[in-house]
Short mmCIF file of C-alpha atoms and ligand atoms in Angstrom, two decimals:
data_model
loop_
_atom_site.label_atom_id
_atom_site.label_comp_id
_atom_site.label_asym_id
_atom_site.label_seq_id
_atom_site.Cartn_x
_atom_site.Cartn_y
_atom_site.Cartn_z
CA MET A 295 -17.42 -15.78 56.12
CA LYS A 296 -17.82 -12.04 55.83
CA THR A 297 -20.82 -10.70 57.71
CA LEU A 298 -22.40 -7.32 58.21
CA THR A 299 -24.62 -6.53 61.16
CA ILE A 300 -26.59 -3.30 61.13
CA ARG A 301 -29.49 -1.79 62.99
CA LYS A 302 -32.61 -3.29 61.40
CA PRO A 303 -33.61 -1.09 58.44
CA ASP A 304 -36.83 0.77 57.69
CA ASP A 305 -38.43 0.97 54.27
CA PHE A 306 -39.93 4.43 53.91
CA HIS A 307 -41.78 3.66 50.66
CA LEU A 308 -43.48 0.33 50.14
CA HIS A 309 -46.47 -1.12 48.29
CA LEU A 310 -48.12 -4.09 49.98
CA ARG A 311 -51.43 -4.21 48.07
CA GLN A 312 -54.48 -5.72 49.74
CA GLY A 313 -56.23 -9.07 49.64
CA GLU A 314 -54.87 -12.57 49.88
CA ARG A 315 -51.32 -11.86 48.65
CA MET A 316 -50.68 -8.96 50.97
CA GLY A 317 -49.53 -11.23 53.80
CA ASP A 318 -46.84 -12.80 51.62
CA TYR A 319 -45.45 -9.39 50.69
CA ALA A 320 -45.63 -8.12 54.27
CA ARG A 321 -43.85 -11.20 55.67
CA GLU A 322 -41.16 -10.88 53.02
CA THR A 323 -40.67 -7.25 54.06
CA ALA A 324 -40.44 -8.24 57.73
CA ARG A 325 -37.35 -10.35 56.99
CA SER A 326 -35.36 -7.21 56.18
CA PHE A 327 -37.24 -4.30 57.68
CA ALA A 328 -38.59 -3.43 61.12
CA ARG A 329 -40.93 -0.73 59.83
CA ALA A 330 -42.40 0.11 56.47
CA LEU A 331 -44.27 3.18 55.30
CA VAL A 332 -47.09 1.59 53.34
CA MET A 333 -48.35 3.46 50.29
CA PRO A 334 -52.07 4.16 50.01
CA ASN A 335 -52.64 3.48 46.28
CA THR A 336 -54.70 0.40 46.96
CA LEU A 337 -58.12 -0.22 45.39
CA PRO A 338 -60.02 1.43 47.00
CA PRO A 339 -57.37 3.90 48.20
CA VAL A 340 -56.57 4.67 51.83
CA THR A 341 -58.37 7.96 52.43
CA ASP A 342 -60.07 7.81 55.83
CA PRO A 343 -59.12 6.91 59.40
CA ALA A 344 -61.19 3.71 59.57
CA GLY A 345 -59.80 2.35 56.29
CA MET A 346 -56.26 3.23 57.32
CA GLU A 347 -56.56 1.66 60.76
CA ALA A 348 -58.05 -1.53 59.29
CA TYR A 349 -55.25 -1.76 56.72
CA LYS A 350 -52.57 -1.33 59.40
CA LYS A 351 -54.17 -4.01 61.53
CA ALA A 352 -54.42 -6.42 58.59
CA ILE A 353 -50.73 -5.92 57.73
CA GLU A 354 -49.47 -6.31 61.28
CA THR A 355 -51.65 -9.38 61.85
CA GLU A 356 -50.22 -11.03 58.72
CA ALA A 357 -46.63 -10.07 59.48
CA PRO A 358 -45.90 -10.05 63.21
CA GLY A 359 -42.74 -8.06 63.82
CA LEU A 360 -43.38 -5.57 61.03
CA GLU A 361 -44.64 -2.17 62.12
CA ALA A 362 -46.75 -0.58 59.41
CA LEU A 363 -46.41 3.19 59.21
CA MET A 364 -49.44 4.54 57.47
CA ALA A 365 -50.19 6.94 54.64
CA PHE A 366 -53.29 8.41 53.11
CA LYS A 367 -53.87 9.41 49.53
CA LEU A 368 -54.69 13.00 48.64
CA LEU A 369 -57.77 13.32 46.44
CA PRO A 370 -58.91 16.45 44.56
CA ASP A 371 -62.15 16.86 46.52
CA MET A 372 -60.83 15.99 49.94
CA PRO A 373 -61.97 18.29 52.79
CA ALA A 374 -59.13 19.89 54.78
CA GLY A 375 -60.70 18.58 57.99
CA ILE A 376 -59.51 15.10 57.09
CA VAL A 377 -55.88 16.10 57.78
CA PRO A 378 -56.10 16.44 61.58
CA GLU A 379 -58.28 13.32 61.66
CA MET A 380 -55.69 11.30 59.77
CA LYS A 381 -52.92 12.69 61.95
CA LYS A 382 -54.83 11.64 65.05
CA ALA A 383 -55.33 8.19 63.56
CA GLY A 384 -51.56 7.89 63.15
CA ALA A 385 -50.90 8.81 59.51
CA VAL A 386 -47.25 9.63 58.85
CA ILE A 387 -47.70 11.13 55.37
CA GLY A 388 -50.28 12.38 52.92
CA LYS A 389 -49.31 11.12 49.48
CA LEU A 390 -49.69 13.22 46.38
CA TYR A 391 -49.96 11.27 43.14
CA PRO A 392 -50.25 13.46 40.05
CA ALA A 393 -53.37 12.17 38.27
CA GLY A 394 -52.44 9.30 35.97
CA ALA A 395 -48.75 9.30 36.95
CA THR A 396 -48.54 5.63 37.97
CA THR A 397 -50.38 2.51 39.15
CA ASN A 398 -53.82 3.34 40.57
CA ALA A 399 -53.25 7.10 40.32
CA GLU A 400 -56.09 7.96 37.96
CA ASP A 401 -57.90 9.63 40.87
CA GLY A 402 -54.85 11.75 41.78
CA ILE A 403 -54.20 15.48 41.80
CA SER A 404 -53.81 17.38 38.53
CA SER A 405 -52.29 20.46 40.19
CA TYR A 406 -51.40 21.26 43.79
CA ARG A 407 -53.65 24.29 43.33
CA GLN A 408 -56.62 21.92 43.51
CA ILE A 409 -56.02 21.29 47.21
CA PRO A 410 -54.88 24.56 48.85
CA ASP A 411 -56.81 23.97 52.07
CA VAL A 412 -55.52 20.44 52.48
CA LEU A 413 -51.91 21.55 51.99
CA GLU A 414 -52.43 24.42 54.42
CA ALA A 415 -53.83 21.99 56.98
CA MET A 416 -50.87 19.65 56.45
CA GLU A 417 -48.48 22.53 56.96
CA ALA A 418 -50.30 23.53 60.15
CA GLU A 419 -50.24 19.93 61.45
CA GLY A 420 -46.62 19.34 60.46
CA MET A 421 -47.83 16.40 58.36
CA VAL A 422 -45.30 15.29 55.74
CA LEU A 423 -46.32 15.71 52.10
CA SER A 424 -44.91 12.79 50.14
CA ILE A 425 -44.82 13.30 46.38
CA HIS A 426 -44.62 11.07 43.36
CA GLY A 427 -42.81 13.76 41.40
CA GLU A 428 -43.67 13.12 37.78
CA HIS A 429 -45.64 15.23 35.37
CA PRO A 430 -47.62 12.52 33.54
CA GLU A 431 -48.33 14.58 30.43
CA LYS A 432 -44.66 15.11 29.59
CA PRO A 433 -42.45 12.68 27.66
CA VAL A 434 -41.55 9.76 29.88
CA LEU A 435 -37.87 10.64 30.39
CA GLU A 436 -38.69 14.27 31.22
CA ARG A 437 -41.52 13.70 33.67
CA GLU A 438 -39.51 14.02 36.85
CA ILE A 439 -37.48 17.04 35.71
CA SER A 440 -40.65 18.68 34.59
CA TYR A 441 -42.36 18.16 37.95
CA LEU A 442 -39.58 20.06 39.75
CA THR A 443 -41.15 23.36 38.63
CA GLU A 444 -44.38 22.47 40.43
CA LEU A 445 -42.43 21.28 43.44
CA GLU A 446 -40.61 24.59 43.59
CA GLN A 447 -43.98 26.36 43.74
CA ILE A 448 -45.27 24.08 46.49
CA ILE A 449 -42.16 24.79 48.57
CA ARG A 450 -42.61 28.52 47.97
CA ASP A 451 -46.33 28.56 48.79
CA TYR A 452 -46.08 26.33 51.88
CA PRO A 453 -42.71 27.29 53.35
CA LYS A 454 -43.06 25.19 56.49
CA LEU A 455 -44.52 22.06 54.90
CA PRO A 456 -42.17 19.05 55.29
CA ILE A 457 -41.84 17.35 51.91
CA VAL A 458 -40.39 14.08 50.64
CA LEU A 459 -39.70 13.78 46.94
CA GLU A 460 -40.01 10.04 46.45
CA HIS A 461 -37.81 7.76 44.36
CA LEU A 462 -35.35 10.24 42.87
CA SER A 463 -34.32 9.00 39.45
CA CYS A 464 -32.20 11.71 37.84
CA ARG A 465 -29.32 14.13 38.34
CA GLU A 466 -31.54 17.17 38.04
CA SER A 467 -33.55 16.14 41.09
CA LEU A 468 -30.37 15.81 43.13
CA ARG A 469 -29.32 19.26 42.02
CA PHE A 470 -32.77 20.58 42.83
CA LEU A 471 -32.62 19.15 46.32
CA GLU A 472 -29.46 21.17 46.99
CA GLN A 473 -31.41 24.38 46.46
CA THR A 474 -34.26 23.52 48.79
CA PRO A 475 -34.63 24.10 52.52
CA ASP A 476 -33.70 21.35 54.96
CA HIS A 477 -37.28 20.17 55.45
CA VAL A 478 -37.32 18.89 51.87
CA ARG A 479 -35.89 15.36 51.61
CA GLY A 480 -35.69 12.58 49.06
CA THR A 481 -35.95 8.83 49.01
CA VAL A 482 -33.88 6.60 46.75
CA THR A 483 -34.79 3.05 45.72
CA THR A 484 -32.61 0.02 45.18
CA HIS A 485 -33.45 -0.24 41.50
CA HIS A 486 -32.64 3.38 40.65
CA LEU A 487 -29.22 2.87 42.29
CA LEU A 488 -28.47 -0.26 40.29
CA PHE A 489 -30.12 -0.21 36.90
CA THR A 490 -30.52 1.92 33.79
CA LEU A 491 -32.64 1.99 30.66
CA ASP A 492 -30.23 -0.47 29.09
CA ASP A 493 -31.07 -3.04 31.75
CA LEU A 494 -34.75 -2.40 31.19
CA MET A 495 -34.76 -2.63 27.43
CA GLY A 496 -31.28 -2.67 25.95
CA GLY A 497 -31.59 -6.38 25.26
CA SER A 498 -34.88 -8.17 25.60
CA LEU A 499 -37.46 -6.18 27.52
CA ASN A 500 -37.45 -6.87 31.26
CA PRO A 501 -40.98 -6.17 32.48
CA HIS A 502 -39.93 -6.80 36.10
CA LEU A 503 -37.76 -3.68 36.00
CA PHE A 504 -40.48 -1.52 34.49
CA CYS A 505 -41.46 1.02 37.11
CA LYS A 506 -42.36 4.69 37.50
CA PRO A 507 -40.30 6.77 37.39
CA VAL A 508 -38.47 4.63 34.82
CA VAL A 509 -34.81 3.91 35.47
CA LYS A 510 -32.68 6.44 33.60
CA LYS A 511 -29.20 6.85 32.15
CA GLU A 512 -25.88 5.75 33.59
CA GLU A 513 -25.03 9.39 34.46
CA ASP A 514 -28.18 9.54 36.57
CA ARG A 515 -27.54 6.23 38.27
CA ARG A 516 -23.94 7.26 38.96
CA ALA A 517 -25.01 10.57 40.48
CA LEU A 518 -27.48 8.78 42.76
CA VAL A 519 -24.84 6.26 43.86
CA ASP A 520 -22.31 9.02 44.54
CA ALA A 521 -24.84 10.99 46.57
CA VAL A 522 -26.09 8.05 48.62
CA CYS A 523 -22.71 6.37 49.17
CA SER A 524 -21.09 9.64 50.23
CA GLY A 525 -23.69 9.91 52.98
CA HIS A 526 -25.94 12.64 51.55
CA PRO A 527 -27.70 14.03 54.62
CA ARG A 528 -31.06 14.58 52.89
CA LEU A 529 -31.49 11.19 51.20
CA PHE A 530 -32.84 8.05 52.82
CA TYR A 531 -34.06 4.67 51.73
CA GLY A 532 -37.50 3.89 50.35
CA SER A 533 -37.64 0.74 48.23
CA ASP A 534 -40.80 1.51 46.22
CA SER A 535 -41.04 -2.27 46.06
CA ALA A 536 -44.27 -2.81 44.15
CA PRO A 537 -45.38 -6.39 43.49
CA HIS A 538 -47.73 -7.10 40.60
CA LEU A 539 -48.88 -10.60 39.74
CA LYS A 540 -46.63 -12.43 37.27
CA GLU A 541 -49.45 -12.73 34.72
CA SER A 542 -49.97 -9.01 34.70
CA LYS A 543 -46.26 -8.12 34.45
CA GLU A 544 -45.64 -10.65 31.69
CA SER A 545 -48.54 -9.46 29.59
CA GLY A 546 -49.32 -6.98 26.86
CA SER A 547 -50.12 -4.27 29.41
CA CYS A 548 -47.42 -4.52 32.03
CA GLY A 549 -48.14 -2.34 35.05
CA ALA A 550 -45.35 -0.19 36.53
CA GLY A 551 -43.64 -1.62 39.59
CA ALA A 552 -40.50 -3.55 40.54
CA PHE A 553 -40.84 -6.11 43.34
CA THR A 554 -37.58 -5.57 45.17
CA SER A 555 -38.18 -6.29 48.88
CA PRO A 556 -36.65 -9.80 48.72
CA VAL A 557 -33.40 -8.56 47.15
CA ALA A 558 -33.12 -5.02 48.49
CA LEU A 559 -30.65 -5.44 51.34
CA PRO A 560 -28.44 -8.01 49.58
CA LEU A 561 -28.17 -5.71 46.56
CA LEU A 562 -27.50 -2.63 48.65
CA ALA A 563 -24.78 -4.46 50.61
CA GLU A 564 -23.12 -5.45 47.34
CA LEU A 565 -23.32 -1.93 45.97
CA PHE A 566 -22.04 -0.22 49.12
CA GLU A 567 -19.23 -2.78 49.33
CA GLN A 568 -18.19 -2.05 45.73
CA GLU A 569 -18.27 1.66 46.50
CA ASP A 570 -16.14 1.10 49.59
CA ALA A 571 -18.97 2.55 51.66
CA LEU A 572 -20.30 -0.40 53.66
CA ASP A 573 -19.91 1.70 56.79
CA ARG A 574 -22.48 4.15 55.39
CA LEU A 575 -25.21 1.62 54.62
CA GLU A 576 -26.71 1.68 58.10
CA ASP A 577 -27.20 5.45 58.06
CA PHE A 578 -28.97 5.25 54.72
CA VAL A 579 -31.35 2.41 55.54
CA SER A 580 -31.72 2.56 59.32
CA ARG A 581 -31.17 6.08 60.55
CA LYS A 582 -31.76 9.04 58.27
CA GLY A 583 -35.38 8.28 57.46
CA ALA A 584 -36.27 7.61 61.08
CA ASP A 585 -34.57 10.86 62.10
CA PHE A 586 -36.53 12.84 59.52
CA TYR A 587 -39.84 11.30 60.59
CA GLY A 588 -39.02 11.77 64.27
CA LEU A 589 -39.16 8.04 64.99
CA PRO A 590 -36.95 6.21 67.47
CA LEU A 591 -34.20 4.11 65.91
CA ASN A 592 -34.93 0.40 65.74
CA LYS A 593 -33.38 -1.66 68.50
CA GLU A 594 -33.15 -4.99 66.68
CA SER A 595 -30.35 -5.76 64.26
CA LEU A 596 -30.10 -7.44 60.89
CA THR A 597 -27.18 -9.60 59.80
CA LEU A 598 -26.16 -10.09 56.19
CA VAL A 599 -23.68 -12.77 55.24
CA LYS A 600 -21.53 -12.89 52.13
CA GLU A 601 -22.85 -16.19 50.88
CA PRO A 602 -24.32 -16.89 47.43
CA TRP A 603 -28.06 -17.63 47.15
CA THR A 604 -30.51 -17.77 44.32
CA VAL A 605 -33.46 -15.39 44.19
CA PRO A 606 -36.75 -17.34 44.15
CA ASP A 607 -38.88 -17.35 41.01
CA LEU A 608 -42.10 -16.34 42.67
CA ILE A 609 -43.27 -14.90 45.99
CA GLY A 610 -46.97 -14.37 46.55
CA GLY A 611 -47.60 -14.78 42.82
CA ALA A 612 -45.16 -11.99 41.95
CA VAL A 613 -41.72 -12.27 40.36
CA PRO A 614 -39.01 -10.62 42.48
CA LEU A 615 -36.45 -8.52 40.67
CA LEU A 616 -33.50 -10.73 39.56
CA ALA A 617 -35.51 -13.94 40.06
CA GLY A 618 -33.35 -16.97 39.35
CA GLU A 619 -30.10 -15.02 39.64
CA THR A 620 -27.40 -15.57 42.23
CA LEU A 621 -26.61 -12.73 44.60
CA SER A 622 -23.49 -12.49 46.74
CA TRP A 623 -25.00 -11.18 49.99
CA LYS A 624 -27.77 -12.95 51.82
CA ILE A 625 -30.00 -12.13 54.75
CA SER A 626 -29.04 -14.36 57.65
CA SER A 627 -32.06 -16.30 58.86
O1 DOR B 958 -43.38 1.67 39.68
C1 DOR B 958 -44.22 2.04 40.48
N1 DOR B 958 -45.13 1.18 40.97
N2 DOR B 958 -44.22 3.30 40.86
C2 DOR B 958 -45.22 3.79 41.61
O2 DOR B 958 -45.19 4.96 41.90
C3 DOR B 958 -46.35 2.94 42.03
C4 DOR B 958 -45.97 1.55 42.05
C5 DOR B 958 -47.16 0.58 42.16
O3 DOR B 958 -48.04 0.82 42.99
O4 DOR B 958 -47.17 -0.40 41.44
ZN1 ZN B 959 -44.39 3.88 45.08
#
């Protein structure tokens, strides 16, 4: 049987939620990933050292073997003094959500000009600014492209600030990245590499693929695959796996988020194999992100076997992407 053994991956963009289901999601993540950068858009959000430390402890207690890398959410009225405090408490990123851009982002930032002192402090501390790059007032398919103008201004105004544009979804963002300095990087998800609007709603609507930014056209998907599978030096993996309870996804007001942790590595192995790039998978999921964040590479390994398995219907009350379908690569237990 064909197998693939790689250095154990990291997920540099993950939603674990809080409360009783969090442990299920964290343990699921631990099967594939050694470390995960956990997003702060919980309710209430992660915004202070005590809350962040408690959240990290809760995650690592629930999922032994998973190291939680922590994030805090930028709020419009946040004092700049919080930045060195969060850094000292171990925060890896400050996350900028444009107000209203996605799940639990109503309290986000309407313009980066609202938080000049915070951004200055982040630049001084070398703290990474992670951005959900969508302009929520624009038409849904233009939101990411439209945000690039603001991003250009942030890069200009804070020339030393390390930045990650999260979950790239279109060609224009890839092109944009080419024109930015080396300290600007991008993450790419599994779902934006594999699916398009036609998968989301070309037949019957698939709420489990509804996420922000929405999956785009085939040209966009193709450009992302070409970039990632050719070993683009500035792109690394962040799943943006975002579980929502089944009842809420299969309802009249489906929240944005695709729960991909259980299928991420099997799907990526299949994709990289098809692209004749299996030898590049490890760099994408296990090396480039760690290098950017200045973290040591993981020592453990992960083995995938080419053996069919069926994706479970429900994990922690949430429906994984492709539930009930058979995938060709499986995580070896
Ligand atoms: O689809 C998404 N879901 N995109 C995000 O940016 C947030 C996430 C969530 O928290 O559900
Ligand atoms: Zn996210």
